[in-house]
CSV table of C-alpha atoms in Angstrom, one decimal:
chain,number,residue,atom,x,y,z
E,1,MET,CA,0.0,0.0,0.0
E,2,PRO,CA,1.5,3.3,-1.1
E,3,LEU,CA,2.4,5.8,1.8
E,4,ASN,CA,4.2,9.1,2.0
E,5,LYS,CA,7.6,8.5,3.5
E,6,VAL,CA,7.7,11.3,6.2
E,7,PRO,CA,10.1,11.8,9.1
E,8,PRO,CA,8.7,11.0,12.6
E,9,GLU,CA,7.5,14.0,14.7
E,10,LEU,CA,8.4,13.1,18.3
E,11,VAL,CA,6.3,14.4,21.2
E,12,PRO,CA,7.7,13.7,24.7
E,13,VAL,CA,5.0,13.3,27.4
E,14,PRO,CA,6.6,13.7,30.9
E,15,PRO,CA,5.2,11.6,33.8
E,16,THR,CA,3.1,13.2,36.5
E,17,ALA,CA,2.0,12.1,39.9
E,18,HIS,CA,-1.0,10.2,38.7
E,19,SER,CA,-0.3,9.5,35.1
E,20,PRO,CA,2.5,7.0,34.1
E,21,ASN,CA,3.2,8.4,30.7
E,22,SER,CA,6.4,7.0,29.2
E,23,ASP,CA,10.1,7.4,28.6
E,24,LEU,CA,9.2,6.6,24.9
E,25,PRO,CA,7.8,9.6,23.0
E,26,VAL,CA,4.5,9.8,21.2
E,27,ILE,CA,5.3,9.5,17.4
E,28,ALA,CA,3.4,11.2,14.6
E,29,PHE,CA,3.8,10.7,10.9
E,30,ARG,CA,2.3,13.7,9.4
E,31,GLY,CA,0.3,13.2,6.2
E,32,ALA,CA,1.8,9.5,5.8
E,33,LEU,CA,-1.6,8.0,4.8
E,34,ILE,CA,-2.4,8.4,1.1
E,35,ASP,CA,-5.5,6.2,0.9
E,36,ARG,CA,-7.7,7.6,3.5
E,37,THR,CA,-10.6,5.2,3.0
E,38,PHE,CA,-11.2,2.6,5.8
E,39,ASP,CA,-9.9,-0.3,3.6
E,40,GLY,CA,-7.0,1.8,2.6
E,41,ALA,CA,-6.0,2.7,6.1
E,42,VAL,CA,-6.2,-0.8,7.3
E,43,ALA,CA,-4.2,-2.2,4.4
E,44,SER,CA,-1.5,0.3,5.3
E,45,VAL,CA,-0.9,-1.1,8.7
E,46,TYR,CA,0.9,-4.3,9.7
E,47,THR,CA,-2.1,-5.7,11.2
E,48,SER,CA,-0.5,-9.0,12.0
E,49,GLU,CA,1.3,-7.2,14.9
E,50,TRP,CA,-1.0,-4.3,15.2
E,51,PRO,CA,-4.5,-5.7,15.0
E,52,ARG,CA,-7.4,-3.2,14.4
E,53,GLY,CA,-9.1,-2.6,17.7
E,54,GLY,CA,-11.9,0.1,16.8
E,55,HIS,CA,-13.2,2.6,14.3
E,56,TRP,CA,-14.4,5.8,15.7
E,57,LYS,CA,-16.1,9.0,14.5
E,58,ILE,CA,-15.6,11.5,17.3
E,59,SER,CA,-17.7,14.7,17.5
E,60,GLY,CA,-19.0,17.0,20.1
E,61,GLU,CA,-21.1,14.7,22.0
E,62,GLN,CA,-18.5,12.1,22.6
E,63,LEU,CA,-15.8,14.5,23.8
E,64,ALA,CA,-16.8,13.8,27.4
E,65,ALA,CA,-14.6,10.7,27.1
E,66,THR,CA,-12.7,9.8,30.3
E,67,PRO,CA,-9.0,10.3,30.2
E,68,HIS,CA,-7.4,6.9,30.2
E,69,TYR,CA,-4.3,4.8,29.3
E,70,HIS,CA,-3.4,1.2,28.5
E,71,ALA,CA,-0.9,-0.6,30.6
E,72,THR,CA,-0.6,-3.7,28.4
E,73,THR,CA,-0.2,-2.5,24.9
E,74,HIS,CA,1.0,0.4,22.7
E,75,GLU,CA,-1.5,2.0,20.3
E,76,ALA,CA,-1.5,3.4,16.8
E,77,TYR,CA,-4.1,5.4,14.9
E,78,THR,CA,-4.8,6.2,11.3
E,79,VAL,CA,-6.8,9.5,10.7
E,80,LEU,CA,-9.2,9.3,7.9
E,81,LYS,CA,-11.1,12.5,8.2
E,82,GLY,CA,-11.0,15.8,10.1
E,83,SER,CA,-8.8,16.8,13.0
E,84,GLY,CA,-8.7,15.8,16.8
E,85,THR,CA,-7.2,17.7,19.7
E,86,TYR,CA,-5.9,15.6,22.5
E,87,LEU,CA,-4.7,16.3,26.0
E,88,LEU,CA,-1.8,13.9,26.6
E,89,GLY,CA,-0.3,13.0,30.0
E,90,LYS,CA,-2.7,14.5,32.5
E,91,SER,CA,-4.7,12.5,35.1
E,92,PRO,CA,-8.0,14.1,36.3
E,93,LEU,CA,-6.2,14.1,39.7
E,94,ASP,CA,-3.2,16.3,38.5
E,95,PRO,CA,-3.3,20.0,38.9
E,96,ASP,CA,-3.8,22.0,35.8
E,97,THR,CA,-0.5,23.9,36.2
E,98,ASP,CA,2.9,22.7,37.8
E,99,ALA,CA,4.9,24.6,40.5
E,100,GLN,CA,6.3,26.9,37.8
E,101,GLY,CA,2.8,27.8,36.5
E,102,ASN,CA,3.2,25.7,33.3
E,103,PRO,CA,0.2,23.8,32.0
E,104,VAL,CA,0.3,20.0,33.0
E,105,GLY,CA,-0.2,17.8,30.0
E,106,VAL,CA,0.7,18.1,26.3
E,107,LYS,CA,-1.7,19.4,23.6
E,108,PHE,CA,-1.5,17.1,20.5
E,109,VAL,CA,-3.4,17.7,17.2
E,110,ALA,CA,-4.1,14.9,14.8
E,111,ARG,CA,-5.2,15.5,11.2
E,112,ALA,CA,-6.5,13.6,8.3
E,113,GLY,CA,-3.7,11.4,6.8
E,114,ASP,CA,-1.7,11.4,9.9
E,115,VAL,CA,-0.6,8.1,11.7
E,116,PHE,CA,0.3,8.5,15.3
E,117,ILE,CA,1.5,6.0,18.2
E,118,PHE,CA,1.0,6.3,21.9
E,119,PRO,CA,3.2,4.2,24.0
E,120,ALA,CA,1.8,2.2,26.8
E,121,GLY,CA,1.0,4.5,29.9
E,122,VAL,CA,0.4,7.9,28.0
E,123,THR,CA,-2.9,9.2,29.4
E,124,HIS,CA,-5.0,10.6,26.7
E,125,PHE,CA,-8.5,12.0,25.6
E,126,VAL,CA,-10.0,14.0,22.9
E,127,THR,CA,-10.9,17.6,23.9
E,128,ASP,CA,-12.0,19.0,20.5
E,129,THR,CA,-12.7,17.9,17.0
E,130,GLU,CA,-13.3,19.5,13.5
E,131,ASP,CA,-14.6,18.3,10.4
E,132,ASP,CA,-16.1,14.9,11.3
E,133,TYR,CA,-12.9,13.5,13.0
E,134,GLU,CA,-12.6,9.8,12.1
E,135,ILE,CA,-9.9,7.4,13.2
E,136,ILE,CA,-9.0,3.8,13.3
E,137,GLY,CA,-7.3,2.3,16.2
E,138,TYR,CA,-4.8,-0.5,16.4
E,139,TYR,CA,-3.2,-2.3,19.4
E,140,LEU,CA,0.3,-3.9,19.6
E,141,LEU,CA,-0.2,-7.7,20.0
E,142,ASN,CA,2.3,-9.1,22.5
E,143,GLU,CA,2.8,-11.6,25.2
E,144,ARG,CA,0.9,-9.4,27.7
E,145,ASN,CA,-2.4,-9.4,25.9
E,146,SER,CA,-4.4,-11.5,23.4
E,147,LEU,CA,-6.6,-10.9,20.4
E,148,GLU,CA,-9.6,-11.3,22.6
E,149,GLU,CA,-8.3,-8.7,25.0
E,150,LEU,CA,-6.0,-6.4,23.1
E,151,TYR,CA,-5.9,-3.7,25.8
E,152,ASP,CA,-6.9,-2.8,29.3
E,153,MET,CA,-8.4,0.5,30.4
E,154,GLU,CA,-6.8,2.3,33.2
E,155,TYR,CA,-8.3,5.7,34.3
E,156,ALA,CA,-5.2,7.5,35.9
E,157,LEU,CA,-7.1,7.7,39.3
E,158,ASP,CA,-4.5,5.9,41.3
E,159,SER,CA,-2.4,7.1,44.3
E,160,VAL,CA,1.1,8.2,43.6
E,161,GLU,CA,2.4,4.9,44.8
E,162,GLU,CA,0.0,2.8,42.6
E,163,THR,CA,0.9,5.1,39.7
E,164,ASP,CA,4.6,4.4,40.2
E,165,ARG,CA,3.7,0.5,40.1
E,166,MET,CA,1.6,1.1,36.9
E,167,ARG,CA,4.6,3.2,35.4
E,168,GLU,CA,6.8,0.2,35.7
E,169,LYS,CA,4.1,-2.2,34.4
E,170,CYS,CA,3.7,0.1,31.2
E,171,ARG,CA,7.5,0.1,31.0
E,172,GLN,CA,7.5,-3.7,30.7
E,173,VAL,CA,5.4,-3.8,27.5
E,174,PRO,CA,7.5,-5.2,24.8
E,175,LEU,CA,8.7,-3.0,22.0
E,176,PRO,CA,7.1,-3.7,18.6
E,177,VAL,CA,8.9,-5.7,15.8
E,178,HIS,CA,7.4,-3.5,13.1
E,179,ASP,CA,6.7,0.1,12.7
E,180,PRO,CA,3.0,0.1,12.3
E,181,ILE,CA,3.2,1.5,8.7
E,182,TYR,CA,6.8,1.4,7.6
E,183,GLY,CA,7.6,-2.2,8.8
E,184,LYS,CA,10.8,-3.6,10.0
E,185,GLU,CA,12.9,-0.6,8.6
E,186,GLY,CA,10.6,2.0,10.0
E,187,PRO,CA,11.8,5.0,12.3
E,188,LEU,CA,9.7,3.8,15.3
E,189,LEU,CA,12.0,1.0,15.8
E,190,SER,CA,15.2,3.2,16.1
E,191,VAL,CA,13.3,5.9,18.0
E,192,TRP,CA,11.8,3.6,20.6
E,193,LYS,CA,14.8,1.9,22.3
E,194,ARG,CA,15.3,0.8,26.0
E,195,ASP,CA,18.5,0.1,27.8
E,196,GLY,CA,18.3,-3.2,29.7
């Protein structure tokens, strides 16, 4: 399936007291998806390792979605239409600003044609959409999950101590063998690395 070869945009999401987040950055491939139909998007992803998990059209009434993260898998998305603004890395228990007065969490905008990947542990939710935002989600299949239960739902409402435990659990999620769209030679594999 043809794709635009684009460099990865890296978005670090620092940990907070109540959101594990990740030492791995969020990755976005801006405008990588050429065929933005449902079938074209699915055909562009290595679905043997990144099975399709859901197809969503998100508009105003769905924006009350609860912030959440996954502790057993990384997740990727292809954007078919519109744009969606996310707040990444902030639990509902975290303050809106840090001790220096900076906003807690990272604003991230996904647009039609983008492919983006959240590492396990990054709390996320959509805060705003435009032009009938439509996405397909894919979840990394690994030894910590199964096709029947590709992902868990964690709501970032734990104590500081439990969040630290969950942070370590998220860190143990295996790294992928395939970049979801560029395969074994894809940039994700060189960007996402861990020591030990």
